Short mmCIF file of C-alpha atoms and ligand atoms in Angstrom, two decimals:
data_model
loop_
_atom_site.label_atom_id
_atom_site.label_comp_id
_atom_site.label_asym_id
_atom_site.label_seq_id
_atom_site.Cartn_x
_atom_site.Cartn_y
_atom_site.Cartn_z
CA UNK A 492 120.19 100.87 112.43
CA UNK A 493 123.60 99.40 113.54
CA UNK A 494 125.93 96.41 113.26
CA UNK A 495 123.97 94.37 115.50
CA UNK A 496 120.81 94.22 113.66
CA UNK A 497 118.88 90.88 111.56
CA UNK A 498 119.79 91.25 108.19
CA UNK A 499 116.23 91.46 107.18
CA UNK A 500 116.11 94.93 108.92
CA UNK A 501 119.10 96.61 107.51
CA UNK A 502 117.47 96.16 104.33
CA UNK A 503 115.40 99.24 105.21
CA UNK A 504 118.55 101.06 106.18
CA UNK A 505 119.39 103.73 103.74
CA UNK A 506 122.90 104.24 104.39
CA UNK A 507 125.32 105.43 101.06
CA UNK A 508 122.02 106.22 99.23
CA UNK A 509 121.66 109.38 97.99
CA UNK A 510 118.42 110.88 97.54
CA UNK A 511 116.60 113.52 96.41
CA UNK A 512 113.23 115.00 97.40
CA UNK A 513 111.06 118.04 95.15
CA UNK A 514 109.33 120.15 97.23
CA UNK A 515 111.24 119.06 100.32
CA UNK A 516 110.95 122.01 102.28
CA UNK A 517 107.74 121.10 104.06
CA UNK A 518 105.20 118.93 104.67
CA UNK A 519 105.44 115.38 103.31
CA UNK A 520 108.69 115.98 101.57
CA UNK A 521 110.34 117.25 104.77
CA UNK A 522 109.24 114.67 106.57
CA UNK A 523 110.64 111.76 104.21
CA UNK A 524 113.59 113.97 104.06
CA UNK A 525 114.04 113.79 107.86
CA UNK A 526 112.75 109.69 107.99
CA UNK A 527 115.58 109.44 105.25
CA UNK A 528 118.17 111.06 106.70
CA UNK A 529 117.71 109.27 110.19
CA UNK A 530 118.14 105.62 108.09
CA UNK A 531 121.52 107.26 107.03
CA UNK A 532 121.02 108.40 103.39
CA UNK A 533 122.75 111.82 102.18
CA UNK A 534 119.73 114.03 101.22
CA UNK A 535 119.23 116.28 99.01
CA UNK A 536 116.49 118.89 99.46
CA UNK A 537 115.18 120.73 96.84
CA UNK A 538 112.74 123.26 96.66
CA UNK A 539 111.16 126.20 94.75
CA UNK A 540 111.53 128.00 97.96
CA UNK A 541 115.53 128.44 98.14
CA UNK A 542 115.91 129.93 101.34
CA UNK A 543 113.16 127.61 102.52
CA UNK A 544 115.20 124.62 100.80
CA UNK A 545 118.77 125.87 103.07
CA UNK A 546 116.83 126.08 106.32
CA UNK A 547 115.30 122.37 106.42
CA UNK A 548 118.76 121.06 105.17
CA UNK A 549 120.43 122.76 108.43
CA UNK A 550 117.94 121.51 110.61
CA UNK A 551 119.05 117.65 109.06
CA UNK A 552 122.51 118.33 109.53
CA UNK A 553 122.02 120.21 112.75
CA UNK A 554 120.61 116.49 113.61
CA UNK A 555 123.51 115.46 112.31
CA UNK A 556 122.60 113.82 109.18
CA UNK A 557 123.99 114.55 105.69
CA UNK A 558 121.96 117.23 103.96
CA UNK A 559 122.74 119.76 100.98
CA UNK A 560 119.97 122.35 99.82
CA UNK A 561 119.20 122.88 95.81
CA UNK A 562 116.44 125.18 94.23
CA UNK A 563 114.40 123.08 92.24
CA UNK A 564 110.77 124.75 90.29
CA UNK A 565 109.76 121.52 89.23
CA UNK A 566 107.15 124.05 87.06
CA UNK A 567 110.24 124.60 84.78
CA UNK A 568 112.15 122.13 82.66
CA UNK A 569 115.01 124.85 82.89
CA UNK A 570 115.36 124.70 86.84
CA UNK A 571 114.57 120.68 86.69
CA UNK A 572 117.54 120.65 84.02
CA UNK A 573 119.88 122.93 86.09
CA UNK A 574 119.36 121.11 89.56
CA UNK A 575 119.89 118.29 87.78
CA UNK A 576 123.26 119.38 85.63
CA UNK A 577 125.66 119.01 89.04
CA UNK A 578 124.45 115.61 90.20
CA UNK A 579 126.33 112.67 88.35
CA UNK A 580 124.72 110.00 90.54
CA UNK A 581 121.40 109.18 92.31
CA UNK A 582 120.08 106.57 94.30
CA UNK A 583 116.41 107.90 95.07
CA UNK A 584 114.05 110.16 93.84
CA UNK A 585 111.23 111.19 95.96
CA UNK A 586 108.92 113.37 93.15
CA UNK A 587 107.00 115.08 95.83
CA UNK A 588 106.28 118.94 94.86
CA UNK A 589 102.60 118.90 94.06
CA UNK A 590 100.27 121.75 93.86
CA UNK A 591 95.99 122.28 93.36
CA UNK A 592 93.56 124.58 91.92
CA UNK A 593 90.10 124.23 93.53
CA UNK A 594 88.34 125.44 90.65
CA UNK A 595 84.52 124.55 89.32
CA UNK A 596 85.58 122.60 85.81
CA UNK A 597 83.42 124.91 83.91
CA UNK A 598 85.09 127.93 84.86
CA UNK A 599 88.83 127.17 85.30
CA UNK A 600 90.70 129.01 82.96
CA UNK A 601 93.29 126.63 81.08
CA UNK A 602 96.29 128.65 82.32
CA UNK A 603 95.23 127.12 85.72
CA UNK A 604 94.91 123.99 84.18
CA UNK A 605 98.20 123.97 82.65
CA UNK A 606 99.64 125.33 85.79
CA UNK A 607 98.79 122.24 87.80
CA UNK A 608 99.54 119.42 85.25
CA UNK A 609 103.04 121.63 84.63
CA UNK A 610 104.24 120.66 88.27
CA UNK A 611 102.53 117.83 89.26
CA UNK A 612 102.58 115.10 86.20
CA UNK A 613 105.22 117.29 83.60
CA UNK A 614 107.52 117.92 86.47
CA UNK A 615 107.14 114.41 87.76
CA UNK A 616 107.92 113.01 85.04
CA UNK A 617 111.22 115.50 83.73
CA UNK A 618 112.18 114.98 87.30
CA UNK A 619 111.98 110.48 86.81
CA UNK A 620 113.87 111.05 83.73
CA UNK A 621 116.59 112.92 85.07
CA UNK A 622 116.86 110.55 87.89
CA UNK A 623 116.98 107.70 85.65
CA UNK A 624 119.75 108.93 83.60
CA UNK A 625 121.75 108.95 86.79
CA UNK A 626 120.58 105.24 88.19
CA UNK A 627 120.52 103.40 85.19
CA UNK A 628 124.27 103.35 84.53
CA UNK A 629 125.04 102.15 88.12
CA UNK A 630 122.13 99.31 87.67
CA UNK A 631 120.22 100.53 90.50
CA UNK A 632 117.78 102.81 91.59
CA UNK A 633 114.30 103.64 93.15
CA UNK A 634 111.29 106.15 91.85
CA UNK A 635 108.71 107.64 94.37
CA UNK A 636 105.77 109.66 92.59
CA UNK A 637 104.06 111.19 95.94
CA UNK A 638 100.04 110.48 93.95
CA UNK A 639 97.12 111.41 96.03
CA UNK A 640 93.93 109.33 96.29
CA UNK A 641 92.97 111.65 94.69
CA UNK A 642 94.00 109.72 92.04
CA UNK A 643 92.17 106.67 92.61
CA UNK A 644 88.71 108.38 92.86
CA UNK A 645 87.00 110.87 91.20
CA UNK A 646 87.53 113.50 94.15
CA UNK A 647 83.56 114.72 95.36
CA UNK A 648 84.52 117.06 98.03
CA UNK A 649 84.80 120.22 96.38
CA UNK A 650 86.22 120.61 92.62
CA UNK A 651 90.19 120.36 91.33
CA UNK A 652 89.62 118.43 87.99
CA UNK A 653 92.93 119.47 86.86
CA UNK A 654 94.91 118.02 90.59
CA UNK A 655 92.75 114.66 90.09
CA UNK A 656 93.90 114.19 86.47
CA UNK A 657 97.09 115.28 86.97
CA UNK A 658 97.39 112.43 90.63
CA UNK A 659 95.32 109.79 88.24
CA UNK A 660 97.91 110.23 85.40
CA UNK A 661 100.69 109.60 88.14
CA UNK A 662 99.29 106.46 88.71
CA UNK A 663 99.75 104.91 85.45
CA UNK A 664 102.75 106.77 84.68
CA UNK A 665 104.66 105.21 87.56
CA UNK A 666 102.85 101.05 85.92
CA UNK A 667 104.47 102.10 82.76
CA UNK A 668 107.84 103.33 83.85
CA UNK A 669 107.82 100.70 86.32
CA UNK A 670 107.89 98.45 82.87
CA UNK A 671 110.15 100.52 80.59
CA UNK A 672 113.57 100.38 83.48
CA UNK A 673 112.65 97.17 85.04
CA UNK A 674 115.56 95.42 82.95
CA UNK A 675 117.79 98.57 84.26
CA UNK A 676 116.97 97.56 87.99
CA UNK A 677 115.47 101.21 88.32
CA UNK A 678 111.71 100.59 90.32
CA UNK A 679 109.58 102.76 90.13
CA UNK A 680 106.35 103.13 92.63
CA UNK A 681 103.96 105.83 94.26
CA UNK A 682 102.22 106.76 97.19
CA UNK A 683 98.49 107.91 97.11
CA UNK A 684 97.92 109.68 100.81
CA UNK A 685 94.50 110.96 102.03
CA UNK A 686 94.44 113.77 104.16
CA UNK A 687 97.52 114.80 105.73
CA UNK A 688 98.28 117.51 108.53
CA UNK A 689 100.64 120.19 106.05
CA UNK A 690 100.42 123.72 105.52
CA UNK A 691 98.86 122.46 102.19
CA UNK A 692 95.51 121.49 103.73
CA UNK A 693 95.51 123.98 106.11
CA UNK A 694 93.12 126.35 105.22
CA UNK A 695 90.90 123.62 104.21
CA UNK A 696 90.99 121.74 107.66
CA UNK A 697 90.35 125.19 109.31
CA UNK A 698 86.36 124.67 107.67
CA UNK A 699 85.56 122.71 110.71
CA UNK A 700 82.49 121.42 107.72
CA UNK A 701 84.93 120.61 105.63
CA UNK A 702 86.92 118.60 108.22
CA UNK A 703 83.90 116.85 109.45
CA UNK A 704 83.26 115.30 106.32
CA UNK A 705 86.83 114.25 105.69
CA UNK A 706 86.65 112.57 108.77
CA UNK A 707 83.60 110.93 108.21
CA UNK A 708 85.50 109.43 104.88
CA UNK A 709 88.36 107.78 106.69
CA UNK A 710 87.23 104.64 108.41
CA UNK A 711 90.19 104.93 110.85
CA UNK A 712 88.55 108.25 111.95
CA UNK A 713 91.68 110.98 111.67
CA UNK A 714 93.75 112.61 110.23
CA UNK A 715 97.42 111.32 108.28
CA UNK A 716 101.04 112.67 109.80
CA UNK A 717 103.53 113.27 107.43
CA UNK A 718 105.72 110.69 108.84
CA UNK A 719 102.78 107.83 108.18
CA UNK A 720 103.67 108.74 104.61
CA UNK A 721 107.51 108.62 104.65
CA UNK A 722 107.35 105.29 106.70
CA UNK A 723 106.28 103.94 103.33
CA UNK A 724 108.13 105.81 101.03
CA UNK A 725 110.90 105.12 103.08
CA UNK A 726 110.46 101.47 102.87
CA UNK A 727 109.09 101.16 98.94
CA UNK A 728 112.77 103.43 97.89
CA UNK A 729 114.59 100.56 100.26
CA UNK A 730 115.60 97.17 99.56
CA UNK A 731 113.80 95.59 101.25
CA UNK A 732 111.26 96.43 98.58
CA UNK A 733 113.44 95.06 96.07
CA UNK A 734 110.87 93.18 94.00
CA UNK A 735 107.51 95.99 94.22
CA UNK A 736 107.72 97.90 91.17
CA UNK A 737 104.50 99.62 89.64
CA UNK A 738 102.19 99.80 92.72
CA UNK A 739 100.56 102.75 93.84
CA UNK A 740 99.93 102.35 97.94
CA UNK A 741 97.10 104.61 99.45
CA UNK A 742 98.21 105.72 102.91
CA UNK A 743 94.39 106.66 103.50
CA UNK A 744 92.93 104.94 106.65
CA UNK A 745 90.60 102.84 104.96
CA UNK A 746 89.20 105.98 102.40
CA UNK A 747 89.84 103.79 99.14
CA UNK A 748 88.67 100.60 100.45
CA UNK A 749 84.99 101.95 101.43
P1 LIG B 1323 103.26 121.48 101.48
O1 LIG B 1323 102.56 122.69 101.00
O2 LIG B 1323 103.41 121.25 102.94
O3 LIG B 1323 104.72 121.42 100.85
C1 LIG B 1323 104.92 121.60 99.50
C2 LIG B 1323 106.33 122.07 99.27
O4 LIG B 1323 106.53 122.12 97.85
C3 LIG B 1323 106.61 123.48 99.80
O5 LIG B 1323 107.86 123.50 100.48
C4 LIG B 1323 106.65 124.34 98.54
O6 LIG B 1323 107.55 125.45 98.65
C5 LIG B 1323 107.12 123.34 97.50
N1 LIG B 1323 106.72 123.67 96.13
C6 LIG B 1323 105.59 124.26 95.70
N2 LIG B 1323 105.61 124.39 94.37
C7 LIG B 1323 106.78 123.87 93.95
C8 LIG B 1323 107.39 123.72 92.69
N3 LIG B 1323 106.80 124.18 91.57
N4 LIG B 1323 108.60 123.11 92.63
C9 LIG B 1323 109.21 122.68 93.74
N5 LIG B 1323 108.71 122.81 94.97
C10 LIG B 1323 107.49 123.40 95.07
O7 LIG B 1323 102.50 120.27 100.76
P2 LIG B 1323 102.29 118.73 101.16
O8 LIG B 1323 100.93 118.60 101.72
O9 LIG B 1323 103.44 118.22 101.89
O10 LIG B 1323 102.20 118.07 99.70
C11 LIG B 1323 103.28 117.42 99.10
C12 LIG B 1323 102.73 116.48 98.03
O11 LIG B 1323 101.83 115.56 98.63
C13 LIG B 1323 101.96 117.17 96.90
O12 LIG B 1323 102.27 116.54 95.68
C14 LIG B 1323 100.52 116.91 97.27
O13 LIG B 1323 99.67 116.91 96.15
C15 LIG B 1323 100.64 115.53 97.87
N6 LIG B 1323 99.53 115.15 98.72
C16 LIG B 1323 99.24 115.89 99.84
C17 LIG B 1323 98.16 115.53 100.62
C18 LIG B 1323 97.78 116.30 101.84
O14 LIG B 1323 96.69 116.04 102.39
N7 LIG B 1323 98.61 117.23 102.34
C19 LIG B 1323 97.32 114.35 100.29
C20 LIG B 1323 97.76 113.64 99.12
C21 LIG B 1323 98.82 114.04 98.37
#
């Protein structure tokens, strides 16, 4: 973006925001990370993977944007605290780190359970706090909960009751936080994607069965790119989403509208 620009467009420019992504290392973090950066905000990347974390930070500055790397387990309220402890300011917080256990319900043992509500909706939610301690003084500040349809439907593909409650709780964690900061200008919103192309679903695409059916389940007939998700992201963290706060948008090709 640049000088020259309507005014209506710079309101997706990110410049002097700082922002900071969980699980930024890969996938759909990285790539709002890198869609971030490019709009001019200073990014922080955090990840459980430190040496993972450094890497994708370099390759942002090596593209000369701003970039610093942090190890964040958003699985522990210790590392979530410590991350936290040297930031005095935030602009942006993209809760992305998200994990699964494709378990039959009848059989998962609860440390599994617990495992996967511990980073997705725990972490989440230790992470939106922290974030809002450091917005709400300055009057400003946006709240990105990466969801999942996942948490709009009941799932049906194969079974990971605890990574549907876990998205689902998202959901209506970001309406109701969305209400609790309003009058502290913090928003708060979340993204529910189908499937995207990350090493996440990997091994799961590589069933060409499995992939078939996914397919068959999108109207618009492929696959999601990481960057389809951080165009939105990107623009519901910007102001020129000044007034959404609360809404969950499926990035899905059609899936939740069938
Ligand atoms: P990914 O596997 O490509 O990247 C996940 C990143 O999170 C990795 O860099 C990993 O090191 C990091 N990570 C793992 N556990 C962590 C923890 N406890 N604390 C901090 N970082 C941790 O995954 P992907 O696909 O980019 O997923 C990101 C988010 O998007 C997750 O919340 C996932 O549930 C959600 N999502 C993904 C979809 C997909 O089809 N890939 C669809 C819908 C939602």
């Amino acid at each position: 973006m640049n000088a020259t620009m309507p005014a209506g467009m710079k309101r997706l420019d990110l410049r002097d925001k700082k922002v900071l992504v969980t699980g930024a290392a890969s996938g759909i973090g990285f790539a709002c990370c890198e869609l971030m950066g490019a709009r001019g905000a200073d990014v922080i990347v955090t990840d459980i993977d430190p040496e993972a974390a450094a890497q994708a930070s370099g390759k942002l500055n090596r593209a000369g944007m701003s970039a610093q790397a942090l190890q964040l387990d958003v699985g522990s309220r210790r590392s979530i605290a410590t991350a936290f402890a040297g930031i005095e300011t935030l602009d942006i917080l993209i809760s992305n780190a998200g994990t699964g256990a494709r378990i039959p319900a009848a059989d998962m043992p609860e440390e599994d359970w617990r495992r996967v509500i511990d980073i997705n909706l725990t972490g989440g939610f230790l992470a939106a706090q922290e974030a809002a301690r450091r917005m709400g003084t300055r009057g400003k500040g946006a709240i990105l909960f990466v969801a999942s349809i996942m948490g709009l439907i009941g799932g049906g593909l194969y079974p990971n009751a605890a990574y549907q409650a876990s998205k689902g709780a998202l959901v209506n964690l970001t309406r109701t936080l969305a209400l609790e900061w309003a009058d502290r200008g913090i928003r708060v919103n979340a993204v529910a994607p189908g499937f995207v192309r990350t090493p996440l679903t990997l091994g799961l695409l590589s069933d060409p069965e499995m992939e078939k059916a996914i397919l068959a389940s999108t109207p618009m007939g492929r696959l999601i790119e990481p960057v389809e998700v951080a165009e939105a992201a990107a623009f519901l963290v910007s102001d020129a989403a000044s007034m959404i706060t609360g809404v969950t948008l499926p990035i899905d090709g059609g899936w939740t509208s069938r």
